[in-house]
């Protein structure tokens, strides 16, 4: 399971962007116990449920199984039980975890077939529409991780290194020479690119001086360098991270999906320990892309009474 990170904002019809947290709005959503309301959200024939796990984490579930829908509506199952049922039997449906706090980002932890970001965005916009906020749209953006060639040379630990060259790269002919015993030049006329994967021994780092030579030679010119990814650590105590030097990579963390580990605790820990995520969120906040931090039309639904009265017409 992978925990991917996204920033988000609210856009109005004039394309103005508001950095307004929806955490409390979603918390209020989960407080509504009216069965007709809770089972009224659908995606491609599946019922959508959002269940609060703790102050920052929600289970986002899709199912069309009548017994499971009944159990969710009656609150007769714990969150862990619901997720376990979905995980054990794909016929029942699929579930993902959403981490969200007041910093206008969220983490989405999804299995291979669990609901992904598009379904999450569609669901949030369904909720906004039910609140009469049709003139607003919830939009999200993947948080990317990138690095410069100089930055990766400063890593404390350098692991798996992958680069892809095309014929436009100055080292293309050198690579062909190294493969001349296997392929003839004519055979390589049809090659669009060559991908090289340098993989150290398990739990071992590449030699720094050797890596610097490789790094210098392949980044002297970015022409023909299609891909360059280095797995490494800025500090030996850090988690292993993929640094994308040429391409953009979606910032994420692995989540162990085992019976021994409570997934939401693992999500919380990963987010708290991800220094790169904190740095990216600070950078995003400093970009001044937004009309305002808050939108009054949205934040008035931070009141549970206002939310409930609007939804239920009371």
GROMACS .gro file of C-alpha atoms in nm:
model
  314
    1UNK     CA    1   0.000   0.000   0.000
    2UNK     CA    2   0.127   0.348  -0.090
    3UNK     CA    3   0.043   0.673   0.088
    4UNK     CA    4   0.040   0.950  -0.174
    5UNK     CA    5   0.031   1.318  -0.083
    6UNK     CA    6  -0.182   1.593  -0.244
    7UNK     CA    7  -0.237   1.963  -0.189
    8UNK     CA    8  -0.585   2.100  -0.248
    9UNK     CA    9  -0.788   2.417  -0.273
   10UNK     CA   10  -1.138   2.539  -0.351
   11UNK     CA   11  -1.199   2.711  -0.687
   12UNK     CA   12  -1.495   2.935  -0.770
   13UNK     CA   13  -1.646   3.005  -1.111
   14UNK     CA   14  -1.417   3.304  -1.157
   15UNK     CA   15  -1.117   3.066  -1.117
   16UNK     CA   16  -1.022   3.225  -0.786
   17UNK     CA   17  -0.848   2.977  -0.556
   18UNK     CA   18  -0.907   2.956  -0.181
   19UNK     CA   19  -0.683   2.768   0.060
   20UNK     CA   20  -0.968   2.656   0.282
   21UNK     CA   21  -0.943   2.344   0.497
   22UNK     CA   22  -1.226   2.093   0.457
   23UNK     CA   23  -1.130   1.883   0.758
   24UNK     CA   24  -1.407   2.011   0.985
   25UNK     CA   25  -1.661   1.992   0.702
   26UNK     CA   26  -1.577   1.623   0.655
   27UNK     CA   27  -1.587   1.564   1.030
   28UNK     CA   28  -1.939   1.710   1.034
   29UNK     CA   29  -2.032   1.489   0.740
   30UNK     CA   30  -1.937   1.183   0.945
   31UNK     CA   31  -2.150   1.307   1.235
   32UNK     CA   32  -2.472   1.279   1.035
   33UNK     CA   33  -2.647   0.955   1.132
   34UNK     CA   34  -2.950   0.984   0.902
   35UNK     CA   35  -2.945   0.657   0.703
   36UNK     CA   36  -3.109   0.803   0.394
   37UNK     CA   37  -2.834   1.062   0.380
   38UNK     CA   38  -2.536   0.835   0.453
   39UNK     CA   39  -2.627   0.582   0.184
   40UNK     CA   40  -2.721   0.840  -0.080
   41UNK     CA   41  -2.370   0.888  -0.224
   42UNK     CA   42  -2.282   0.662  -0.515
   43UNK     CA   43  -2.005   0.607  -0.767
   44UNK     CA   44  -2.053   0.369  -1.063
   45UNK     CA   45  -2.319   0.172  -0.874
   46UNK     CA   46  -2.122   0.147  -0.549
   47UNK     CA   47  -2.231   0.317  -0.228
   48UNK     CA   48  -1.971   0.557  -0.089
   49UNK     CA   49  -1.907   0.578   0.283
   50UNK     CA   50  -1.675   0.806   0.478
   51UNK     CA   51  -1.609   0.691   0.833
   52UNK     CA   52  -1.402   0.884   1.085
   53UNK     CA   53  -1.122   0.678   1.243
   54UNK     CA   54  -0.959   0.946   1.456
   55UNK     CA   55  -0.934   1.328   1.440
   56UNK     CA   56  -0.725   1.321   1.121
   57UNK     CA   57  -0.795   0.989   0.950
   58UNK     CA   58  -1.102   0.864   0.764
   59UNK     CA   59  -1.190   0.533   0.600
   60UNK     CA   60  -1.313   0.596   0.244
   61UNK     CA   61  -1.507   0.289   0.134
   62UNK     CA   62  -1.698   0.176  -0.175
   63UNK     CA   63  -1.935  -0.121  -0.159
   64UNK     CA   64  -2.254  -0.258  -0.313
   65UNK     CA   65  -2.290  -0.542  -0.063
   66UNK     CA   66  -2.628  -0.505   0.112
   67UNK     CA   67  -2.517  -0.671   0.436
   68UNK     CA   68  -2.210  -0.453   0.468
   69UNK     CA   69  -2.411  -0.139   0.387
   70UNK     CA   70  -2.660  -0.235   0.658
   71UNK     CA   71  -2.381  -0.297   0.910
   72UNK     CA   72  -2.219   0.039   0.832
   73UNK     CA   73  -2.549   0.225   0.867
   74UNK     CA   74  -2.621   0.053   1.198
   75UNK     CA   75  -2.266   0.121   1.324
   76UNK     CA   76  -2.245  -0.244   1.423
   77UNK     CA   77  -1.889  -0.285   1.292
   78UNK     CA   78  -1.564  -0.122   1.399
   79UNK     CA   79  -1.363   0.060   1.132
   80UNK     CA   80  -1.093  -0.207   1.139
   81UNK     CA   81  -1.358  -0.475   1.082
   82UNK     CA   82  -1.503  -0.292   0.782
   83UNK     CA   83  -1.159  -0.248   0.625
   84UNK     CA   84  -1.069  -0.611   0.697
   85UNK     CA   85  -1.387  -0.733   0.524
   86UNK     CA   86  -1.317  -0.519   0.220
   87UNK     CA   87  -0.955  -0.632   0.214
   88UNK     CA   88  -1.040  -1.000   0.250
   89UNK     CA   89  -1.314  -1.016  -0.010
   90UNK     CA   90  -1.291  -0.790  -0.317
   91UNK     CA   91  -1.648  -0.882  -0.409
   92UNK     CA   92  -1.768  -0.671  -0.116
   93UNK     CA   93  -1.593  -0.354  -0.231
   94UNK     CA   94  -1.276  -0.155  -0.171
   95UNK     CA   95  -1.141   0.083   0.091
   96UNK     CA   96  -0.874   0.350   0.125
   97UNK     CA   97  -0.760   0.569   0.412
   98UNK     CA   98  -0.758   0.949   0.396
   99UNK     CA   99  -0.537   1.157   0.625
  100UNK     CA  100  -0.638   1.524   0.641
  101UNK     CA  101  -0.554   1.807   0.878
  102UNK     CA  102  -0.580   2.186   0.866
  103UNK     CA  103  -0.280   2.240   0.636
  104UNK     CA  104  -0.478   2.200   0.310
  105UNK     CA  105  -0.316   1.875   0.209
  106UNK     CA  106  -0.417   1.514   0.243
  107UNK     CA  107  -0.264   1.171   0.222
  108UNK     CA  108  -0.444   0.891   0.040
  109UNK     CA  109  -0.342   0.536   0.129
  110UNK     CA  110  -0.486   0.296  -0.123
  111UNK     CA  111  -0.443  -0.067  -0.218
  112UNK     CA  112  -0.414  -0.164  -0.585
  113UNK     CA  113  -0.793  -0.163  -0.634
  114UNK     CA  114  -0.892   0.078  -0.358
  115UNK     CA  115  -1.061   0.409  -0.447
  116UNK     CA  116  -0.809   0.653  -0.590
  117UNK     CA  117  -0.777   1.030  -0.602
  118UNK     CA  118  -1.031   1.094  -0.881
  119UNK     CA  119  -1.308   0.919  -0.687
  120UNK     CA  120  -1.211   1.110  -0.373
  121UNK     CA  121  -1.228   1.442  -0.559
  122UNK     CA  122  -1.564   1.350  -0.710
  123UNK     CA  123  -1.698   1.256  -0.367
  124UNK     CA  124  -1.591   1.583  -0.203
  125UNK     CA  125  -1.756   1.775  -0.486
  126UNK     CA  126  -2.074   1.571  -0.433
  127UNK     CA  127  -2.073   1.683  -0.070
  128UNK     CA  128  -2.023   2.048  -0.170
  129UNK     CA  129  -2.314   2.020  -0.414
  130UNK     CA  130  -2.540   1.876  -0.143
  131UNK     CA  131  -2.456   2.179   0.070
  132UNK     CA  132  -2.567   2.409  -0.213
  133UNK     CA  133  -2.209   2.503  -0.301
  134UNK     CA  134  -2.242   2.424  -0.672
  135UNK     CA  135  -2.042   2.730  -0.770
  136UNK     CA  136  -1.734   2.589  -0.600
  137UNK     CA  137  -1.507   2.301  -0.697
  138UNK     CA  138  -1.265   2.100  -0.487
  139UNK     CA  139  -0.941   2.044  -0.682
  140UNK     CA  140  -0.620   1.869  -0.584
  141UNK     CA  141  -0.262   1.846  -0.708
  142UNK     CA  142  -0.002   1.575  -0.647
  143UNK     CA  143   0.286   1.695  -0.432
  144UNK     CA  144   0.600   1.624  -0.632
  145UNK     CA  145   0.950   1.546  -0.514
  146UNK     CA  146   1.246   1.663  -0.722
  147UNK     CA  147   1.617   1.720  -0.669
  148UNK     CA  148   1.910   1.872  -0.857
  149UNK     CA  149   2.221   1.671  -0.958
  150UNK     CA  150   2.422   1.859  -0.692
  151UNK     CA  151   2.166   1.781  -0.420
  152UNK     CA  152   2.177   1.404  -0.475
  153UNK     CA  153   2.556   1.408  -0.438
  154UNK     CA  154   2.506   1.532  -0.082
  155UNK     CA  155   2.288   1.236   0.019
  156UNK     CA  156   2.414   1.035   0.316
  157UNK     CA  157   2.294   0.710   0.159
  158UNK     CA  158   2.269   0.639  -0.217
  159UNK     CA  159   2.073   0.334  -0.323
  160UNK     CA  160   1.912   0.213  -0.644
  161UNK     CA  161   1.994   0.454  -0.929
  162UNK     CA  162   1.811   0.446  -1.263
  163UNK     CA  163   1.871   0.655  -1.572
  164UNK     CA  164   1.736   0.636  -1.925
  165UNK     CA  165   1.926   0.777  -2.224
  166UNK     CA  166   1.815   0.838  -2.583
  167UNK     CA  167   2.040   0.873  -2.892
  168UNK     CA  168   2.055   1.250  -2.835
  169UNK     CA  169   2.263   1.204  -2.517
  170UNK     CA  170   2.638   1.250  -2.547
  171UNK     CA  171   2.704   0.917  -2.368
  172UNK     CA  172   2.476   0.716  -2.600
  173UNK     CA  173   2.764   0.595  -2.820
  174UNK     CA  174   2.967   0.497  -2.514
  175UNK     CA  175   2.679   0.278  -2.398
  176UNK     CA  176   2.658   0.118  -2.742
  177UNK     CA  177   3.027   0.034  -2.729
  178UNK     CA  178   2.974  -0.145  -2.398
  179UNK     CA  179   2.703  -0.358  -2.561
  180UNK     CA  180   2.885  -0.420  -2.891
  181UNK     CA  181   2.946  -0.787  -2.803
  182UNK     CA  182   2.571  -0.843  -2.781
  183UNK     CA  183   2.419  -0.616  -3.045
  184UNK     CA  184   2.543  -0.490  -3.379
  185UNK     CA  185   2.519  -0.118  -3.465
  186UNK     CA  186   2.245  -0.197  -3.718
  187UNK     CA  187   2.036  -0.366  -3.450
  188UNK     CA  188   2.065  -0.057  -3.233
  189UNK     CA  189   1.926   0.165  -3.509
  190UNK     CA  190   1.583   0.060  -3.385
  191UNK     CA  191   1.652   0.139  -3.017
  192UNK     CA  192   1.463   0.438  -2.885
  193UNK     CA  193   1.637   0.443  -2.547
  194UNK     CA  194   1.856   0.248  -2.304
  195UNK     CA  195   1.770   0.222  -1.933
  196UNK     CA  196   2.047   0.150  -1.682
  197UNK     CA  197   1.970   0.035  -1.327
  198UNK     CA  198   2.262   0.046  -1.081
  199UNK     CA  199   2.162  -0.155  -0.776
  200UNK     CA  200   2.389  -0.189  -0.472
  201UNK     CA  201   2.391  -0.486  -0.237
  202UNK     CA  202   2.095  -0.495   0.008
  203UNK     CA  203   2.121  -0.223   0.274
  204UNK     CA  204   2.447  -0.098   0.117
  205UNK     CA  205   2.511   0.246  -0.033
  206UNK     CA  206   2.678   0.309  -0.366
  207UNK     CA  207   3.034   0.439  -0.331
  208UNK     CA  208   3.016   0.818  -0.321
  209UNK     CA  209   3.306   0.886  -0.558
  210UNK     CA  210   3.179   0.635  -0.813
  211UNK     CA  211   2.830   0.784  -0.795
  212UNK     CA  212   2.969   1.137  -0.841
  213UNK     CA  213   3.143   1.029  -1.163
  214UNK     CA  214   2.822   0.877  -1.298
  215UNK     CA  215   2.617   1.176  -1.187
  216UNK     CA  216   2.856   1.423  -1.354
  217UNK     CA  217   2.876   1.236  -1.683
  218UNK     CA  218   2.505   1.182  -1.737
  219UNK     CA  219   2.400   1.534  -1.626
  220UNK     CA  220   2.665   1.732  -1.820
  221UNK     CA  221   2.387   1.775  -2.073
  222UNK     CA  222   2.019   1.706  -2.009
  223UNK     CA  223   1.957   1.651  -2.382
  224UNK     CA  224   1.867   1.286  -2.424
  225UNK     CA  225   1.833   1.222  -2.048
  226UNK     CA  226   1.474   1.096  -2.029
  227UNK     CA  227   1.476   0.965  -1.674
  228UNK     CA  228   1.705   0.996  -1.374
  229UNK     CA  229   1.588   0.862  -1.036
  230UNK     CA  230   1.797   0.806  -0.725
  231UNK     CA  231   1.676   0.629  -0.412
  232UNK     CA  232   1.854   0.774  -0.113
  233UNK     CA  233   1.852   0.927   0.234
  234UNK     CA  234   1.946   1.282   0.337
  235UNK     CA  235   2.012   1.139   0.682
  236UNK     CA  236   2.084   0.777   0.771
  237UNK     CA  237   1.785   0.777   1.008
  238UNK     CA  238   1.546   0.886   0.731
  239UNK     CA  239   1.320   0.665   0.525
  240UNK     CA  240   1.448   0.569   0.181
  241UNK     CA  241   1.311   0.824  -0.068
  242UNK     CA  242   1.298   0.838  -0.448
  243UNK     CA  243   1.453   1.162  -0.578
  244UNK     CA  244   1.353   1.256  -0.931
  245UNK     CA  245   1.624   1.461  -1.100
  246UNK     CA  246   1.468   1.486  -1.447
  247UNK     CA  247   1.110   1.367  -1.414
  248UNK     CA  248   0.863   1.468  -1.145
  249UNK     CA  249   0.775   1.199  -0.895
  250UNK     CA  250   0.470   1.187  -0.672
  251UNK     CA  251   0.577   1.224  -0.309
  252UNK     CA  252   0.465   0.915  -0.119
  253UNK     CA  253   0.545   0.673   0.162
  254UNK     CA  254   0.505   0.294   0.178
  255UNK     CA  255   0.252   0.163   0.430
  256UNK     CA  256   0.280  -0.188   0.569
  257UNK     CA  257  -0.051  -0.365   0.519
  258UNK     CA  258  -0.032  -0.646   0.772
  259UNK     CA  259  -0.253  -0.777   1.052
  260UNK     CA  260   0.011  -0.680   1.308
  261UNK     CA  261   0.014  -0.314   1.218
  262UNK     CA  262  -0.275  -0.074   1.264
  263UNK     CA  263  -0.267   0.100   0.930
  264UNK     CA  264  -0.385   0.438   1.053
  265UNK     CA  265  -0.112   0.451   1.316
  266UNK     CA  266   0.143   0.379   1.046
  267UNK     CA  267  -0.004   0.658   0.830
  268UNK     CA  268   0.021   0.903   1.121
  269UNK     CA  269   0.382   0.807   1.188
  270UNK     CA  270   0.487   0.837   0.824
  271UNK     CA  271   0.342   1.185   0.792
  272UNK     CA  272   0.493   1.307   1.118
  273UNK     CA  273   0.839   1.178   1.019
  274UNK     CA  274   0.840   1.295   0.656
  275UNK     CA  275   1.058   1.607   0.663
  276UNK     CA  276   1.040   1.647   0.286
  277UNK     CA  277   0.660   1.666   0.305
  278UNK     CA  278   0.682   1.943   0.566
  279UNK     CA  279   0.926   2.132   0.343
  280UNK     CA  280   0.700   2.098   0.038
  281UNK     CA  281   0.397   2.220   0.232
  282UNK     CA  282   0.592   2.527   0.346
  283UNK     CA  283   0.696   2.596  -0.014
  284UNK     CA  284   0.337   2.566  -0.134
  285UNK     CA  285   0.214   2.806   0.133
  286UNK     CA  286   0.476   3.062   0.026
  287UNK     CA  287   0.377   3.059  -0.341
  288UNK     CA  288   0.085   3.299  -0.288
  289UNK     CA  289  -0.136   3.128  -0.543
  290UNK     CA  290  -0.454   3.180  -0.348
  291UNK     CA  291  -0.710   3.457  -0.331
  292UNK     CA  292  -0.745   3.410   0.042
  293UNK     CA  293  -0.682   3.152   0.311
  294UNK     CA  294  -1.051   3.105   0.384
  295UNK     CA  295  -1.378   3.123   0.198
  296UNK     CA  296  -1.673   3.225   0.412
  297UNK     CA  297  -1.920   3.019   0.206
  298UNK     CA  298  -1.722   2.706   0.289
  299UNK     CA  299  -1.616   2.768   0.647
  300UNK     CA  300  -1.969   2.842   0.767
  301UNK     CA  301  -2.025   2.465   0.735
  302UNK     CA  302  -1.760   2.413   1.001
  303UNK     CA  303  -2.058   2.457   1.231
  304UNK     CA  304  -2.221   2.118   1.284
  305UNK     CA  305  -2.562   2.282   1.332
  306UNK     CA  306  -2.534   2.468   1.001
  307UNK     CA  307  -2.418   2.153   0.825
  308UNK     CA  308  -2.694   1.937   0.972
  309UNK     CA  309  -2.970   2.190   0.912
  310UNK     CA  310  -2.867   2.235   0.548
  311UNK     CA  311  -2.843   1.862   0.480
  312UNK     CA  312  -3.155   1.752   0.664
  313UNK     CA  313  -3.363   2.065   0.613
  314UNK     CA  314  -3.430   2.111   0.983
   0.00000   0.00000   0.00000
